[in-house]
């Protein structure tokens, strides 16, 4: 079966009891016992297992080429579960450019004191090797392309370095999705998603999921964190995510085509200092992305001449692109990352991050061009 077919059929089929083609939504929290006390349906209580959630987990496992999926209430719940589940304590090496929520998780919860978190620029494989060997390392966390600097790192090479040091390598595949890259095929020990983003695809659900291969040391611990700590994905969110999956390959193609056009238009604007997008041949991640990904993704950042004030002024003049956090939905969203991330942010002041949505690409470009043009005219430096 090819990916597009799997996205529609995997994890669910026609409902045997009704003939319904669309997967039913099972909201029941509890399931009837047989007279002998058994659970003939295989379901007991929704925190332990739910037909809609199971279908979503199975679909994600098949799409990522794994054995099992474990779905959580959000991407952050999935990330925290991975950190808590990795078999050996000790060091967790992570990228120095990554989703800011992980930094907050480390700084503002007890997870920060339970592990030795070591941030590294993983484009530098020697620096990575030094980080994993200088102290016993249990886990290497990979995010590519990264947030918000849109860096591309070499998943296969990083996994090999992690494995030499007997560490596990887990990839946050939220931005690329299994349409663009399949980390388990090139050495990753698990893949994590914020399904809130492209998997759901419509900015109307919150969920996370971790996919593990057969006999993964993470499989059982993750299932136990899910079940006993109880941060499970809700059936309705899983149902929405299953619906989103059906159009994921088609949406991703359109997102990526639009992003390429938007990136090229921005790159030719005189007031744009730099566009960070691996689809541009001048981008340092271009060759690696060409090898590693089937398209270049639909997340890009650009740096407006004139710093934070100019960037905020551009964002403030947009009429179609919405000023909002998050990504991966049908609406194009723009965000001034430095102000979102706060004082510790490393994002340049002039940086705006765009999630290119599914509007007509020319409308997105026209909107950005008018906002840049008006900002130039107003003379904001
Ligand atoms: C790459 C990445 N990973 C994880 C998350 C966290 O996901 P959630 O917001 O579903 O908790 C996000 C959220 O933006 C993200 O961009």
Tab-separated table of C-alpha atoms and ligand atoms in Angstrom:
chain	number	residue	atom	x	y	z
A	1	UNK	CA	0.000	0.000	0.000
A	2	UNK	CA	1.258	3.462	-0.846
A	3	UNK	CA	1.312	6.298	1.667
A	4	UNK	CA	-1.850	8.060	0.406
A	5	UNK	CA	-3.823	4.802	0.674
A	6	UNK	CA	-2.422	4.004	4.115
A	7	UNK	CA	-3.386	7.495	5.332
A	8	UNK	CA	-7.030	6.695	4.556
A	9	UNK	CA	-7.246	3.017	5.485
A	10	UNK	CA	-4.672	2.222	8.176
A	11	UNK	CA	-5.906	1.594	11.707
A	12	UNK	CA	-9.577	1.477	10.737
A	13	UNK	CA	-11.968	-0.147	8.299
A	14	UNK	CA	-15.685	-0.166	7.604
A	15	UNK	CA	-17.491	-0.500	10.964
A	16	UNK	CA	-18.670	-4.102	11.208
A	17	UNK	CA	-21.747	-3.394	13.319
A	18	UNK	CA	-23.188	-0.566	11.176
A	19	UNK	CA	-21.357	-0.518	7.849
A	20	UNK	CA	-20.240	3.056	8.576
A	21	UNK	CA	-17.359	4.021	6.296
A	22	UNK	CA	-16.191	6.811	8.583
A	23	UNK	CA	-14.623	5.625	11.850
A	24	UNK	CA	-17.206	6.022	14.658
A	25	UNK	CA	-16.356	8.235	17.635
A	26	UNK	CA	-16.391	6.218	20.861
A	27	UNK	CA	-16.781	8.523	23.831
A	28	UNK	CA	-17.696	5.857	26.379
A	29	UNK	CA	-15.323	5.846	29.323
A	30	UNK	CA	-16.256	2.331	30.417
A	31	UNK	CA	-17.053	-0.970	28.696
A	32	UNK	CA	-19.289	-3.871	29.752
A	33	UNK	CA	-17.851	-6.977	31.371
A	34	UNK	CA	-19.001	-10.453	30.363
A	35	UNK	CA	-20.872	-12.542	32.930
A	36	UNK	CA	-17.593	-14.273	33.795
A	37	UNK	CA	-15.940	-10.905	34.519
A	38	UNK	CA	-13.937	-10.777	31.290
A	39	UNK	CA	-13.959	-7.929	28.772
A	40	UNK	CA	-15.188	-9.545	25.548
A	41	UNK	CA	-14.664	-6.335	23.521
A	42	UNK	CA	-11.059	-6.042	24.705
A	43	UNK	CA	-11.871	-2.664	26.253
A	44	UNK	CA	-12.290	-1.943	29.952
A	45	UNK	CA	-11.793	1.760	30.717
A	46	UNK	CA	-10.883	4.575	28.333
A	47	UNK	CA	-7.691	5.593	30.148
A	48	UNK	CA	-6.371	2.082	29.455
A	49	UNK	CA	-7.689	1.822	25.919
A	50	UNK	CA	-10.390	3.317	23.715
A	51	UNK	CA	-11.439	2.145	20.230
A	52	UNK	CA	-11.050	5.591	18.627
A	53	UNK	CA	-7.699	6.232	20.320
A	54	UNK	CA	-6.460	2.744	19.463
A	55	UNK	CA	-7.345	3.367	15.806
A	56	UNK	CA	-5.412	6.649	15.805
A	57	UNK	CA	-2.420	5.014	17.493
A	58	UNK	CA	-2.434	2.137	15.003
A	59	UNK	CA	-2.750	4.505	12.038
A	60	UNK	CA	0.196	6.609	13.224
A	61	UNK	CA	2.316	3.516	13.844
A	62	UNK	CA	1.691	2.275	10.318
A	63	UNK	CA	2.329	5.647	8.707
A	64	UNK	CA	5.653	6.090	10.514
A	65	UNK	CA	6.658	2.468	9.891
A	66	UNK	CA	6.580	1.568	13.595
A	67	UNK	CA	4.967	-1.158	15.650
A	68	UNK	CA	2.978	0.810	18.191
A	69	UNK	CA	1.700	4.335	18.796
A	70	UNK	CA	1.010	5.815	22.223
A	71	UNK	CA	-1.218	8.900	22.137
A	72	UNK	CA	-1.122	11.682	24.727
A	73	UNK	CA	-3.173	14.766	25.506
A	74	UNK	CA	-0.703	17.086	23.748
A	75	UNK	CA	2.681	17.125	22.102
A	76	UNK	CA	4.218	18.353	25.357
A	77	UNK	CA	2.663	15.452	27.286
A	78	UNK	CA	4.233	13.096	24.727
A	79	UNK	CA	7.646	14.773	25.094
A	80	UNK	CA	7.504	14.655	28.898
A	81	UNK	CA	6.517	10.979	28.688
A	82	UNK	CA	9.556	10.196	26.514
A	83	UNK	CA	11.905	11.972	28.937
A	84	UNK	CA	10.375	10.049	31.836
A	85	UNK	CA	10.427	6.723	29.995
A	86	UNK	CA	13.951	6.492	28.678
A	87	UNK	CA	15.539	3.511	30.349
A	88	UNK	CA	18.696	5.012	31.831
A	89	UNK	CA	18.810	8.245	33.761
A	90	UNK	CA	21.694	10.604	33.112
A	91	UNK	CA	22.193	12.983	30.249
A	92	UNK	CA	19.642	13.986	27.640
A	93	UNK	CA	21.286	15.727	24.699
A	94	UNK	CA	19.002	18.044	22.789
A	95	UNK	CA	19.279	20.653	20.026
A	96	UNK	CA	20.229	24.209	20.937
A	97	UNK	CA	17.502	25.365	18.539
A	98	UNK	CA	14.227	23.576	19.260
A	99	UNK	CA	10.611	24.096	20.241
A	100	UNK	CA	10.714	26.576	23.114
A	101	UNK	CA	8.174	24.605	25.166
A	102	UNK	CA	10.861	21.994	25.901
A	103	UNK	CA	13.069	24.665	27.451
A	104	UNK	CA	10.123	25.752	29.610
A	105	UNK	CA	9.449	22.112	30.589
A	106	UNK	CA	13.061	21.815	31.759
A	107	UNK	CA	13.174	25.169	33.534
A	108	UNK	CA	9.764	25.183	35.146
A	109	UNK	CA	9.033	21.570	36.141
A	110	UNK	CA	10.882	18.921	38.134
A	111	UNK	CA	11.931	17.204	34.887
A	112	UNK	CA	14.747	19.770	34.717
A	113	UNK	CA	16.338	18.522	37.931
A	114	UNK	CA	15.908	14.824	37.138
A	115	UNK	CA	18.197	14.761	34.097
A	116	UNK	CA	21.321	16.516	32.904
A	117	UNK	CA	20.087	18.358	29.809
A	118	UNK	CA	22.869	19.277	27.390
A	119	UNK	CA	21.981	21.532	24.432
A	120	UNK	CA	24.139	21.095	21.315
A	121	UNK	CA	24.133	22.449	17.771
A	122	UNK	CA	23.609	19.077	16.079
A	123	UNK	CA	24.790	20.357	12.707
A	124	UNK	CA	28.215	19.967	14.333
A	125	UNK	CA	28.577	16.180	14.646
A	126	UNK	CA	31.898	16.456	16.543
A	127	UNK	CA	30.222	18.633	19.177
A	128	UNK	CA	27.419	16.084	19.398
A	129	UNK	CA	29.912	13.207	19.783
A	130	UNK	CA	31.671	15.090	22.579
A	131	UNK	CA	28.362	15.761	24.349
A	132	UNK	CA	27.230	12.126	24.280
A	133	UNK	CA	30.579	10.662	25.278
A	134	UNK	CA	31.705	13.129	27.968
A	135	UNK	CA	28.937	11.951	30.291
A	136	UNK	CA	26.720	8.841	30.244
A	137	UNK	CA	23.882	9.740	27.897
A	138	UNK	CA	20.540	7.968	27.756
A	139	UNK	CA	18.737	9.949	25.097
A	140	UNK	CA	19.439	12.189	22.123
A	141	UNK	CA	16.490	14.371	21.139
A	142	UNK	CA	16.352	15.464	17.497
A	143	UNK	CA	14.221	18.185	15.926
A	144	UNK	CA	14.529	18.795	12.190
A	145	UNK	CA	13.727	21.221	10.669
A	146	UNK	CA	14.177	23.164	13.897
A	147	UNK	CA	12.182	25.912	15.501
A	148	UNK	CA	12.536	28.840	14.800
A	149	UNK	CA	15.866	28.852	12.896
A	150	UNK	CA	14.685	26.145	10.431
A	151	UNK	CA	17.941	24.202	10.674
A	152	UNK	CA	18.155	20.780	9.092
A	153	UNK	CA	20.226	18.103	10.842
A	154	UNK	CA	21.332	14.665	9.668
A	155	UNK	CA	19.010	12.155	11.359
A	156	UNK	CA	20.947	9.029	10.273
A	157	UNK	CA	24.322	10.417	11.373
A	158	UNK	CA	22.979	11.634	14.721
A	159	UNK	CA	21.279	8.287	15.416
A	160	UNK	CA	24.539	6.459	14.635
A	161	UNK	CA	26.438	8.670	17.110
A	162	UNK	CA	23.744	8.130	19.752
A	163	UNK	CA	23.871	4.358	19.252
A	164	UNK	CA	27.688	4.240	19.481
A	165	UNK	CA	27.219	5.744	22.953
A	166	UNK	CA	24.389	3.298	23.785
A	167	UNK	CA	21.887	6.137	23.848
A	168	UNK	CA	18.456	6.172	22.234
A	169	UNK	CA	17.631	8.702	19.527
A	170	UNK	CA	14.118	10.147	19.309
A	171	UNK	CA	12.946	12.478	16.535
A	172	UNK	CA	10.289	15.170	16.907
A	173	UNK	CA	8.751	14.747	13.437
A	174	UNK	CA	5.999	17.334	13.961
A	175	UNK	CA	7.191	19.756	11.292
A	176	UNK	CA	8.150	17.273	8.589
A	177	UNK	CA	5.416	14.656	9.197
A	178	UNK	CA	5.824	11.106	7.827
A	179	UNK	CA	4.993	12.521	4.400
A	180	UNK	CA	8.372	14.259	4.210
A	181	UNK	CA	10.653	12.005	6.275
A	182	UNK	CA	10.513	8.623	8.019
A	183	UNK	CA	13.051	8.707	10.879
A	184	UNK	CA	12.478	5.101	11.997
A	185	UNK	CA	13.740	3.933	8.587
A	186	UNK	CA	17.049	5.707	9.078
A	187	UNK	CA	17.882	4.720	12.626
A	188	UNK	CA	15.609	6.567	15.077
A	189	UNK	CA	14.394	4.616	18.116
A	190	UNK	CA	11.118	6.510	18.319
A	191	UNK	CA	9.248	9.333	16.601
A	192	UNK	CA	7.176	11.922	18.397
A	193	UNK	CA	4.473	14.238	17.032
A	194	UNK	CA	2.483	17.144	18.211
A	195	UNK	CA	-0.633	15.923	16.363
A	196	UNK	CA	-2.025	19.380	17.142
A	197	UNK	CA	-0.190	20.576	14.020
A	198	UNK	CA	-0.138	18.965	10.547
A	199	UNK	CA	-1.598	15.603	11.619
A	200	UNK	CA	-4.836	17.276	12.728
A	201	UNK	CA	-4.275	19.958	10.141
A	202	UNK	CA	-7.108	22.343	10.997
A	203	UNK	CA	-6.035	24.026	14.272
A	204	UNK	CA	-8.890	22.407	16.152
A	205	UNK	CA	-7.472	19.563	18.223
A	206	UNK	CA	-4.710	18.972	20.730
A	207	UNK	CA	-2.868	15.657	20.948
A	208	UNK	CA	0.573	14.099	20.912
A	209	UNK	CA	1.785	10.672	19.921
A	210	UNK	CA	4.980	8.642	20.149
A	211	UNK	CA	5.618	5.829	17.671
A	212	UNK	CA	8.008	3.027	18.564
A	213	UNK	CA	9.370	0.106	16.547
A	214	UNK	CA	9.016	-3.547	17.512
A	215	UNK	CA	10.630	-4.511	20.848
A	216	UNK	CA	11.490	-0.905	21.699
A	217	UNK	CA	12.723	-0.353	25.268
A	218	UNK	CA	10.505	2.737	25.258
A	219	UNK	CA	7.288	0.914	24.351
A	220	UNK	CA	6.155	-0.435	27.713
A	221	UNK	CA	7.371	2.513	29.853
A	222	UNK	CA	5.529	4.940	27.563
A	223	UNK	CA	2.348	2.884	27.767
A	224	UNK	CA	2.637	2.851	31.584
A	225	UNK	CA	3.150	6.649	31.749
A	226	UNK	CA	0.126	7.086	29.488
A	227	UNK	CA	-2.047	4.730	31.498
A	228	UNK	CA	-1.025	5.567	35.058
A	229	UNK	CA	-0.190	9.269	34.771
A	230	UNK	CA	-3.326	9.545	32.668
A	231	UNK	CA	-2.426	12.233	30.152
A	232	UNK	CA	-4.319	10.399	27.409
A	233	UNK	CA	-5.517	11.856	24.119
A	234	UNK	CA	-9.288	12.401	24.204
A	235	UNK	CA	-11.417	10.266	21.847
A	236	UNK	CA	-12.770	13.301	19.993
A	237	UNK	CA	-9.263	14.652	19.393
A	238	UNK	CA	-8.214	11.215	18.113
A	239	UNK	CA	-11.253	11.128	15.852
A	240	UNK	CA	-10.363	14.545	14.439
A	241	UNK	CA	-6.749	13.449	14.019
A	242	UNK	CA	-7.856	10.330	12.129
A	243	UNK	CA	-9.932	12.526	9.866
A	244	UNK	CA	-6.961	14.850	9.377
A	245	UNK	CA	-4.683	11.946	8.475
A	246	UNK	CA	-6.806	11.104	5.453
A	247	UNK	CA	-5.819	14.333	3.722
A	248	UNK	CA	-2.318	14.660	5.202
A	249	UNK	CA	-0.373	13.719	2.035
A	250	UNK	CA	-2.455	16.047	-0.149
A	251	UNK	CA	-2.303	18.886	2.360
A	252	UNK	CA	1.453	18.521	2.844
A	253	UNK	CA	2.093	18.752	-0.893
A	254	UNK	CA	0.034	21.950	-1.114
A	255	UNK	CA	1.610	23.416	2.067
A	256	UNK	CA	5.107	22.731	0.711
A	257	UNK	CA	4.417	24.144	-2.764
A	258	UNK	CA	2.975	27.296	-1.219
A	259	UNK	CA	5.893	27.682	1.197
A	260	UNK	CA	8.433	27.418	-1.639
A	261	UNK	CA	6.704	30.255	-3.487
A	262	UNK	CA	6.387	32.407	-0.360
A	263	UNK	CA	10.063	31.836	0.511
A	264	UNK	CA	11.205	32.807	-2.977
A	265	UNK	CA	9.066	35.967	-2.968
A	266	UNK	CA	10.357	37.012	0.460
A	267	UNK	CA	13.964	36.317	-0.560
A	268	UNK	CA	13.656	38.844	-3.382
A	269	UNK	CA	12.322	41.642	-1.151
A	270	UNK	CA	14.880	44.382	-0.447
A	271	UNK	CA	13.773	44.819	3.181
A	272	UNK	CA	14.120	41.136	4.007
A	273	UNK	CA	17.633	40.451	5.316
A	274	UNK	CA	17.382	36.678	5.200
A	275	UNK	CA	14.910	33.880	4.579
A	276	UNK	CA	15.477	30.688	6.552
A	277	UNK	CA	14.013	27.869	4.463
A	278	UNK	CA	15.772	24.720	3.205
A	279	UNK	CA	13.924	24.872	-0.119
A	280	UNK	CA	16.124	27.834	-1.110
A	281	UNK	CA	19.330	26.697	-2.815
A	282	UNK	CA	21.295	29.234	-0.803
A	283	UNK	CA	20.110	27.774	2.521
A	284	UNK	CA	22.834	25.870	4.428
A	285	UNK	CA	20.406	22.980	4.974
A	286	UNK	CA	19.393	22.679	1.315
A	287	UNK	CA	21.581	19.723	0.246
A	288	UNK	CA	20.864	17.706	3.373
A	289	UNK	CA	17.132	18.420	3.135
A	290	UNK	CA	17.182	17.354	-0.525
A	291	UNK	CA	18.669	14.015	0.561
A	292	UNK	CA	16.654	13.506	3.719
A	293	UNK	CA	13.212	14.923	2.938
A	294	UNK	CA	10.785	14.441	0.064
A	295	UNK	CA	9.819	18.158	0.156
A	296	UNK	CA	11.239	21.084	2.126
A	297	UNK	CA	8.349	21.620	4.531
A	298	UNK	CA	6.057	24.589	4.992
A	299	UNK	CA	7.613	26.353	7.979
A	300	UNK	CA	9.880	29.286	7.263
A	301	UNK	CA	11.346	32.207	9.110
A	302	UNK	CA	12.482	35.529	7.686
A	303	UNK	CA	14.429	38.385	9.177
A	304	UNK	CA	13.111	41.863	8.534
A	305	UNK	CA	15.594	44.708	8.189
A	306	UNK	CA	15.149	47.076	11.129
A	307	UNK	CA	14.867	44.556	13.971
A	308	UNK	CA	11.992	43.838	16.317
A	309	UNK	CA	10.047	47.081	15.742
A	310	UNK	CA	10.055	46.627	11.970
A	311	UNK	CA	9.105	42.936	12.284
A	312	UNK	CA	6.225	43.749	14.623
A	313	UNK	CA	5.075	46.505	12.262
A	314	UNK	CA	5.050	44.075	9.320
A	315	UNK	CA	3.096	41.479	11.312
A	316	UNK	CA	0.690	44.189	12.463
A	317	UNK	CA	-0.179	45.157	8.868
A	318	UNK	CA	-1.107	41.678	7.658
A	319	UNK	CA	-4.708	41.159	6.590
A	320	UNK	CA	-4.833	37.460	5.625
A	321	UNK	CA	-1.923	35.861	7.466
A	322	UNK	CA	-3.086	35.574	11.088
A	323	UNK	CA	-0.910	36.676	14.027
A	324	UNK	CA	-1.144	33.569	16.183
A	325	UNK	CA	1.009	30.869	17.633
A	326	UNK	CA	1.033	27.260	16.388
A	327	UNK	CA	1.352	25.839	12.900
A	328	UNK	CA	0.275	23.176	10.477
A	329	UNK	CA	-3.325	24.293	9.927
A	330	UNK	CA	-5.137	25.600	6.873
A	331	UNK	CA	-4.693	29.238	7.953
A	332	UNK	CA	-1.287	30.836	7.443
A	333	UNK	CA	0.021	31.947	10.841
A	334	UNK	CA	2.816	34.375	11.664
A	335	UNK	CA	4.656	34.858	14.907
A	336	UNK	CA	7.367	37.137	16.292
A	337	UNK	CA	9.245	34.370	18.090
A	338	UNK	CA	11.481	36.610	20.226
A	339	UNK	CA	8.476	38.133	21.994
A	340	UNK	CA	6.731	34.763	22.368
A	341	UNK	CA	9.827	33.089	23.792
A	342	UNK	CA	10.678	35.913	26.208
A	343	UNK	CA	13.971	37.205	27.571
A	344	UNK	CA	15.916	33.950	27.085
A	345	UNK	CA	14.973	33.635	23.404
A	346	UNK	CA	17.855	33.325	20.953
A	347	UNK	CA	15.596	34.266	18.022
A	348	UNK	CA	16.829	37.449	16.262
A	349	UNK	CA	14.601	40.481	16.971
A	350	UNK	CA	13.691	40.886	13.311
A	351	UNK	CA	12.642	37.247	12.894
A	352	UNK	CA	9.085	36.351	11.932
A	353	UNK	CA	8.101	32.693	11.629
A	354	UNK	CA	5.378	31.676	9.195
A	355	UNK	CA	3.390	28.493	8.974
A	356	UNK	CA	2.324	28.626	5.336
A	357	UNK	CA	-1.303	27.552	5.184
A	358	UNK	CA	-3.516	26.422	2.334
A	359	UNK	CA	-4.728	29.772	1.065
A	360	UNK	CA	-3.742	30.567	-2.528
A	361	UNK	CA	0.036	31.165	-2.315
A	362	UNK	CA	-0.266	34.393	-4.307
A	363	UNK	CA	-2.708	35.807	-1.736
A	364	UNK	CA	-0.228	35.030	1.043
A	365	UNK	CA	2.577	36.657	-0.968
A	366	UNK	CA	0.460	39.744	-1.805
A	367	UNK	CA	-0.409	40.139	1.879
A	368	UNK	CA	3.245	39.897	2.967
A	369	UNK	CA	4.374	42.267	0.216
A	370	UNK	CA	1.796	44.923	1.119
A	371	UNK	CA	2.756	44.666	4.803
A	372	UNK	CA	6.476	44.971	3.988
A	373	UNK	CA	5.780	47.812	1.527
A	374	UNK	CA	3.627	49.800	3.964
A	375	UNK	CA	6.233	49.324	6.694
A	376	UNK	CA	8.963	50.655	4.377
A	377	UNK	CA	6.777	53.658	3.499
A	378	UNK	CA	6.066	54.376	7.144
A	379	UNK	CA	9.845	54.410	7.612
A	380	UNK	CA	10.003	52.020	10.542
A	381	UNK	CA	13.684	51.206	10.961
B	1	LIG	C1	8.081	20.934	17.050
B	1	LIG	C2	7.064	20.949	18.152
B	1	LIG	N1	7.087	19.956	19.054
B	1	LIG	C3	6.206	19.920	20.077
B	1	LIG	C4	5.262	20.910	20.244
B	1	LIG	C5	4.310	20.849	21.414
B	1	LIG	O1	3.061	20.384	21.009
B	1	LIG	P1	1.664	20.727	21.763
B	1	LIG	O2	1.454	22.197	21.624
B	1	LIG	O3	0.684	19.863	21.065
B	1	LIG	O4	1.858	20.353	23.192
B	1	LIG	C6	5.204	21.954	19.334
B	1	LIG	C7	4.222	23.047	19.498
B	1	LIG	O5	4.272	24.051	18.831
B	1	LIG	C8	6.135	21.971	18.259
B	1	LIG	O6	6.155	22.963	17.349
